[in-house]
Amino acid sequence: MSQTPHAVEARHLVKGYGVVRAVQDVSFQVPRGEIFGFLGANGAGKTTTLRMLCGLIRPTAGTALIDGFDVFAQPMEAKARLGYLDEEPFIHPHLTGREFLDYIADLYRMPRGPERHRRMERLLGLFELADRDGELVGAYSHGMKQKIGLASLLIREPSVLLLDEPTNGLDPRSARLVKDLLEELATRGTTVLLSTHILEVAQALCRRIAIMDRGHLVATGTMEELRTQAGSAQATLEDLFLRLTAGPESSELIERLLAPQP
Amino acid sequence: MSRSAVGIILRAEWRAWRNRIAKANPLRVVGLVVFALLGGTVFGGFLFALAAAAGHLLPSARDAMLAGAFTALSVLMLVVGFPSVIATYFAGRDLMQLVLAPVRSIEIFLARSLFAMSANLLVAVVFLIFVAGVGAGSGASPLYYLLALALVFVQVLLVTALQATFMAAVLRWVPARIARDVAVAVASIAGGGLYLAWNLTLRQTLGSFAPRHQPDLSSLVSSLQRIEWVPSSWPGHALSAVIEGNASAALVWTGVTLVFAIVVVGAAALLYERTLLAGLGLLGGVPSRWRTRRRKPPRVAAAGAGSPGFAIARKDWIAYRRDIRRLSRFLPAMIFLLAYAVLLIRPGRGIDLFWNDVFVVAFVSLFMSMMFATTAIPAERRGYQLLRLAPVTSWQLIRAKVLFTLVPVLALTGVISLGLSLAGGNSPWKTLQVALLAVWLGVGCVCIGVSAGAIDPNFESADDRRSVGIVGTFAAMGGELAFGLFSVGALALFYLAASLAAGNAVAGLPVAATPAFAVASVVIAVALAAAGASVVVLMLWLANSHLRGFENSIVSN
């Protein structure tokens, strides 16, 4: 493993689509074992940044490093250490859950044998999918797809997890399970970069938080640092988020919508 | 006055179509338009001239030709246009919105008819050129052309309505999840069977070609006359009556065609109203369970490191068996291939048995790789992103796909070619040559096919036939054709060299039977084989570069 102290490092990432700049000069580092929150409004550039970090999108400029390995210059080394869960998990609809996990384990060259089998069964049990044998992943509900997606990451124990809305579609019990699991993984040294719209989850889990707005990283830091940056000692994460991603206040918007038409 | 639902739906569809065009790469759009115009002019001109000549030279066969043309049009539309009809009337996700809105089923049926007919209308244009050619050759009046235009449109409407009726009937008997695939498979098998019967009739006709003799058309004409009672041939009778100036017959045939069309369209609208909800949101989905037998204890994999290549191959094998849609496309194509191979067993007049086998091997290799190899990478669909995330290079993926696809292609090509060679009485040496050629062509065509799919993949397509774009399809066809021609050309030159070396000159070739010419033939043969191999290498290189640079998001599974 590389000796760099940062598990994830974004260096001046830029992504442009023609004249549109989806991500502009985004830089941050995430030390090992940290849960790092990634917040932003819809279309702020969170998913594009995550996809650049995991190698799905090549940046127009800048570098993405995972455990010190450049995702595009040393893709094999970086990908072997990385687990990415999309907001709509990538699955193979015609495989069963067990076959899908087996497929992923083989793709990442995990050793075969009873240990891998036991791990697979434990994960299927943990996510309440063990009794779904014979059921195809394509027919799973959204929450179940999310669970099998998470299981497909955890089976190979990556050192870095990039998660885009991991609790999306999960029932409260499963969402709690995922939160507890992430905390436990972080204490064992796994680095988690968590993109979410659920501010309570971010506030409860993340040591540091980055907020994106229209392609820019507008703030990064702990809750205290963000409060100082926003100049409000008592502000909640929701207040900070709304202040840093400034737009018309919701009360103003509602008033405009419901105002009698001339 | 409120606007009609039909108008609103049509306007939205038109906007969506316009936006798709506006969003597309302008170079690609212009290229396609130029290609369509050039291709259409050349092909249409040739077809028109052929039909005009036939109309002029064969006045007694005009009725049979027109009736046959309308029947062939109907059969072709039934098969080619069926997926469009199903997608437009029964399976589109936008139907959900329409069903939720205060819109009557009949309005949905009417509004979507134009789009359901789109594929059928494209097929019909080709037949319209043929019908116009027959009219021109027969010196028909302007009324003929107007009536032809109207009757071709009525035929398109009728066949589209018939397809909707058929699908509605299938939905009443077959579970909705597999109804679409069952219907497509039945239509493909029926269409394939009719096409083969037609080919057999043609072969009977053209097989009796002898030098300085005209082809015997009696079998073809009598076959066409036997189907004159079929409703699909009625518009043809109406047009031939116009040519002959028989107004009453023209009126009767046009009348019965229109009445039949009204009945079928009415029945389709009624049945559609009753079955629209039956398949909505379910058609073609993944079945929830694939295994009904008792659950077996999960198998623990053997020891050793996991292999990505093997994992991809194993996953493909499992998915192939369970993907009903793919199976429903695969089975009719296999029937078609085997039937063609059987048809080709009997070599044409004057063709050596060995070269007949060479042709069959080349045809089967091309057909099989188009069927299996081109879709190999696009069939990953959204799962392709998993491969991009995994420590698997694009070259490893291409290699895994080639190796997995080679197994069925080589097995089937081998069985067919060896069966043909042995049944035809080829010597063991020649049989070995056929087998080696089968392996060479199989490997090359599969590499080209897999590469072409990787060059222009459409990962979002749920239908294998649309999973490779136009560029990929042409790259596959062009590449395989070039490779096949280079390879067979090289083989022919090796034979020529052997013949020249043995001191036997080849009749009609201005080449002396000397060792120098034999050596020159070998050199050119090797160069041709190398050119074939370089086509394969170039395609693999392009595919690898394209996959490495791919970064689109894939929305649907």
PDB file of C-alpha atoms in Angstrom, chain B residues 187-297:
ATOM      1  CA  ALA B 187     -43.781 -13.861 -35.578  1.00  0.00           C
ATOM      2  CA  SER B 188     -40.075 -14.378 -36.361  1.00  0.00           C
ATOM      3  CA  ILE B 189     -40.423 -18.125 -36.784  1.00  0.00           C
ATOM      4  CA  ALA B 190     -43.508 -17.705 -38.985  1.00  0.00           C
ATOM      5  CA  GLY B 191     -41.817 -14.969 -41.026  1.00  0.00           C
ATOM      6  CA  GLY B 192     -38.602 -16.978 -41.305  1.00  0.00           C
ATOM      7  CA  GLY B 193     -40.534 -20.032 -42.476  1.00  0.00           C
ATOM      8  CA  LEU B 194     -42.377 -18.065 -45.143  1.00  0.00           C
ATOM      9  CA  TYR B 195     -39.141 -16.430 -46.265  1.00  0.00           C
ATOM     10  CA  LEU B 196     -37.463 -19.806 -46.624  1.00  0.00           C
ATOM     11  CA  ALA B 197     -40.420 -21.195 -48.560  1.00  0.00           C
ATOM     12  CA  TRP B 198     -40.105 -18.212 -50.869  1.00  0.00           C
ATOM     13  CA  ASN B 199     -36.371 -18.855 -51.263  1.00  0.00           C
ATOM     14  CA  LEU B 200     -36.997 -22.496 -52.073  1.00  0.00           C
ATOM     15  CA  THR B 201     -39.448 -21.437 -54.782  1.00  0.00           C
ATOM     16  CA  LEU B 202     -36.883 -19.004 -56.188  1.00  0.00           C
ATOM     17  CA  ARG B 203     -34.171 -21.642 -56.059  1.00  0.00           C
ATOM     18  CA  GLN B 204     -36.429 -24.018 -57.960  1.00  0.00           C
ATOM     19  CA  THR B 205     -36.906 -21.269 -60.545  1.00  0.00           C
ATOM     20  CA  LEU B 206     -33.325 -20.080 -60.839  1.00  0.00           C
ATOM     21  CA  GLY B 207     -31.828 -23.548 -60.293  1.00  0.00           C
ATOM     22  CA  SER B 208     -33.107 -24.460 -63.719  1.00  0.00           C
ATOM     23  CA  PHE B 209     -31.016 -21.701 -65.289  1.00  0.00           C
ATOM     24  CA  ALA B 210     -29.135 -23.178 -68.195  1.00  0.00           C
ATOM     25  CA  PRO B 211     -26.821 -21.431 -70.615  1.00  0.00           C
ATOM     26  CA  ARG B 212     -28.666 -19.577 -73.383  1.00  0.00           C
ATOM     27  CA  HIS B 213     -32.026 -20.387 -71.809  1.00  0.00           C
ATOM     28  CA  GLN B 214     -34.438 -18.154 -69.926  1.00  0.00           C
ATOM     29  CA  PRO B 215     -35.241 -19.024 -66.293  1.00  0.00           C
ATOM     30  CA  ASP B 216     -38.303 -21.189 -65.865  1.00  0.00           C
ATOM     31  CA  LEU B 217     -40.785 -18.801 -64.231  1.00  0.00           C
ATOM     32  CA  SER B 218     -43.729 -21.179 -64.316  1.00  0.00           C
ATOM     33  CA  SER B 219     -43.046 -22.524 -60.823  1.00  0.00           C
ATOM     34  CA  LEU B 220     -42.759 -18.995 -59.394  1.00  0.00           C
ATOM     35  CA  VAL B 221     -45.906 -17.757 -61.128  1.00  0.00           C
ATOM     36  CA  SER B 222     -47.928 -20.811 -60.132  1.00  0.00           C
ATOM     37  CA  SER B 223     -46.768 -20.415 -56.521  1.00  0.00           C
ATOM     38  CA  LEU B 224     -47.885 -16.794 -56.543  1.00  0.00           C
ATOM     39  CA  GLN B 225     -51.196 -17.678 -58.156  1.00  0.00           C
ATOM     40  CA  ARG B 226     -51.855 -20.171 -55.384  1.00  0.00           C
ATOM     41  CA  ILE B 227     -51.866 -17.346 -52.823  1.00  0.00           C
ATOM     42  CA  GLU B 228     -54.203 -14.990 -54.671  1.00  0.00           C
ATOM     43  CA  TRP B 229     -57.010 -15.624 -52.196  1.00  0.00           C
ATOM     44  CA  VAL B 230     -54.912 -14.323 -49.280  1.00  0.00           C
ATOM     45  CA  PRO B 231     -56.162 -10.844 -48.218  1.00  0.00           C
ATOM     46  CA  SER B 232     -52.608  -9.478 -48.416  1.00  0.00           C
ATOM     47  CA  SER B 233     -52.695  -9.997 -52.194  1.00  0.00           C
ATOM     48  CA  TRP B 234     -56.013  -8.170 -52.798  1.00  0.00           C
ATOM     49  CA  PRO B 235     -54.440  -4.716 -53.291  1.00  0.00           C
ATOM     50  CA  GLY B 236     -52.171  -6.296 -55.921  1.00  0.00           C
ATOM     51  CA  HIS B 237     -55.215  -7.605 -57.827  1.00  0.00           C
ATOM     52  CA  ALA B 238     -56.793  -4.143 -57.641  1.00  0.00           C
ATOM     53  CA  LEU B 239     -53.710  -2.528 -59.172  1.00  0.00           C
ATOM     54  CA  SER B 240     -53.335  -5.153 -61.886  1.00  0.00           C
ATOM     55  CA  ALA B 241     -57.036  -4.590 -62.771  1.00  0.00           C
ATOM     56  CA  VAL B 242     -56.278  -0.854 -63.152  1.00  0.00           C
ATOM     57  CA  ILE B 243     -53.404  -1.667 -65.530  1.00  0.00           C
ATOM     58  CA  GLU B 244     -55.733  -3.874 -67.569  1.00  0.00           C
ATOM     59  CA  GLY B 245     -58.413  -1.168 -67.578  1.00  0.00           C
ATOM     60  CA  ASN B 246     -60.898  -3.403 -65.761  1.00  0.00           C
ATOM     61  CA  ALA B 247     -62.648  -0.745 -63.620  1.00  0.00           C
ATOM     62  CA  SER B 248     -65.219  -3.025 -61.980  1.00  0.00           C
ATOM     63  CA  ALA B 249     -62.602  -5.571 -60.839  1.00  0.00           C
ATOM     64  CA  ALA B 250     -60.398  -2.738 -59.545  1.00  0.00           C
ATOM     65  CA  LEU B 251     -63.334  -1.321 -57.598  1.00  0.00           C
ATOM     66  CA  VAL B 252     -64.276  -4.700 -56.093  1.00  0.00           C
ATOM     67  CA  TRP B 253     -60.699  -5.562 -54.981  1.00  0.00           C
ATOM     68  CA  THR B 254     -60.168  -2.047 -53.551  1.00  0.00           C
ATOM     69  CA  GLY B 255     -63.539  -2.232 -51.790  1.00  0.00           C
ATOM     70  CA  VAL B 256     -62.882  -5.585 -50.128  1.00  0.00           C
ATOM     71  CA  THR B 257     -59.396  -4.409 -49.096  1.00  0.00           C
ATOM     72  CA  LEU B 258     -60.851  -1.318 -47.429  1.00  0.00           C
ATOM     73  CA  VAL B 259     -63.632  -3.270 -45.688  1.00  0.00           C
ATOM     74  CA  PHE B 260     -61.113  -5.811 -44.413  1.00  0.00           C
ATOM     75  CA  ALA B 261     -58.840  -3.011 -43.164  1.00  0.00           C
ATOM     76  CA  ILE B 262     -61.738  -1.315 -41.329  1.00  0.00           C
ATOM     77  CA  VAL B 263     -62.719  -4.600 -39.650  1.00  0.00           C
ATOM     78  CA  VAL B 264     -59.137  -5.377 -38.552  1.00  0.00           C
ATOM     79  CA  VAL B 265     -58.436  -1.833 -37.306  1.00  0.00           C
ATOM     80  CA  GLY B 266     -61.755  -1.801 -35.424  1.00  0.00           C
ATOM     81  CA  ALA B 267     -61.023  -5.171 -33.824  1.00  0.00           C
ATOM     82  CA  ALA B 268     -57.530  -3.993 -32.864  1.00  0.00           C
ATOM     83  CA  ALA B 269     -58.894  -0.838 -31.222  1.00  0.00           C
ATOM     84  CA  LEU B 270     -61.451  -2.856 -29.250  1.00  0.00           C
ATOM     85  CA  LEU B 271     -58.984  -5.510 -28.123  1.00  0.00           C
ATOM     86  CA  TYR B 272     -56.419  -2.842 -27.289  1.00  0.00           C
ATOM     87  CA  GLU B 273     -58.858  -1.176 -24.946  1.00  0.00           C
ATOM     88  CA  ARG B 274     -59.249  -4.456 -23.060  1.00  0.00           C
ATOM     89  CA  THR B 275     -55.596  -5.494 -22.870  1.00  0.00           C
ATOM     90  CA  LEU B 276     -53.708  -2.217 -22.525  1.00  0.00           C
ATOM     91  CA  LEU B 277     -53.487  -2.550 -18.761  1.00  0.00           C
ATOM     92  CA  ALA B 278     -52.591  -6.249 -18.879  1.00  0.00           C
ATOM     93  CA  GLY B 279     -49.055  -5.708 -20.079  1.00  0.00           C
ATOM     94  CA  LEU B 280     -48.362  -2.202 -18.905  1.00  0.00           C
ATOM     95  CA  GLY B 281     -45.076  -1.953 -17.036  1.00  0.00           C
ATOM     96  CA  LEU B 282     -44.619  -5.711 -17.106  1.00  0.00           C
ATOM     97  CA  LEU B 283     -43.774  -6.508 -20.717  1.00  0.00           C
ATOM     98  CA  GLY B 284     -40.277  -7.808 -21.097  1.00  0.00           C
ATOM     99  CA  GLY B 285     -39.295  -7.277 -17.470  1.00  0.00           C
ATOM    100  CA  VAL B 286     -36.984  -9.600 -15.620  1.00  0.00           C
ATOM    101  CA  PRO B 287     -38.932 -12.566 -14.248  1.00  0.00           C
ATOM    102  CA  SER B 288     -38.921 -12.476 -10.464  1.00  0.00           C
ATOM    103  CA  ARG B 289     -37.861 -16.108 -10.167  1.00  0.00           C
ATOM    104  CA  TRP B 290     -36.052 -18.268 -12.624  1.00  0.00           C
ATOM    105  CA  ARG B 291     -35.874 -21.502 -10.684  1.00  0.00           C
ATOM    106  CA  THR B 292     -38.956 -23.362  -9.608  1.00  0.00           C
ATOM    107  CA  ARG B 293     -37.337 -26.607  -8.561  1.00  0.00           C
ATOM    108  CA  ARG B 294     -36.219 -27.276  -5.017  1.00  0.00           C
ATOM    109  CA  ARG B 295     -33.411 -25.108  -3.742  1.00  0.00           C
ATOM    110  CA  LYS B 296     -29.995 -26.714  -3.801  1.00  0.00           C
ATOM    111  CA  PRO B 297     -27.412 -25.874  -1.147  1.00  0.00           C
TER     112      PRO B 297
END
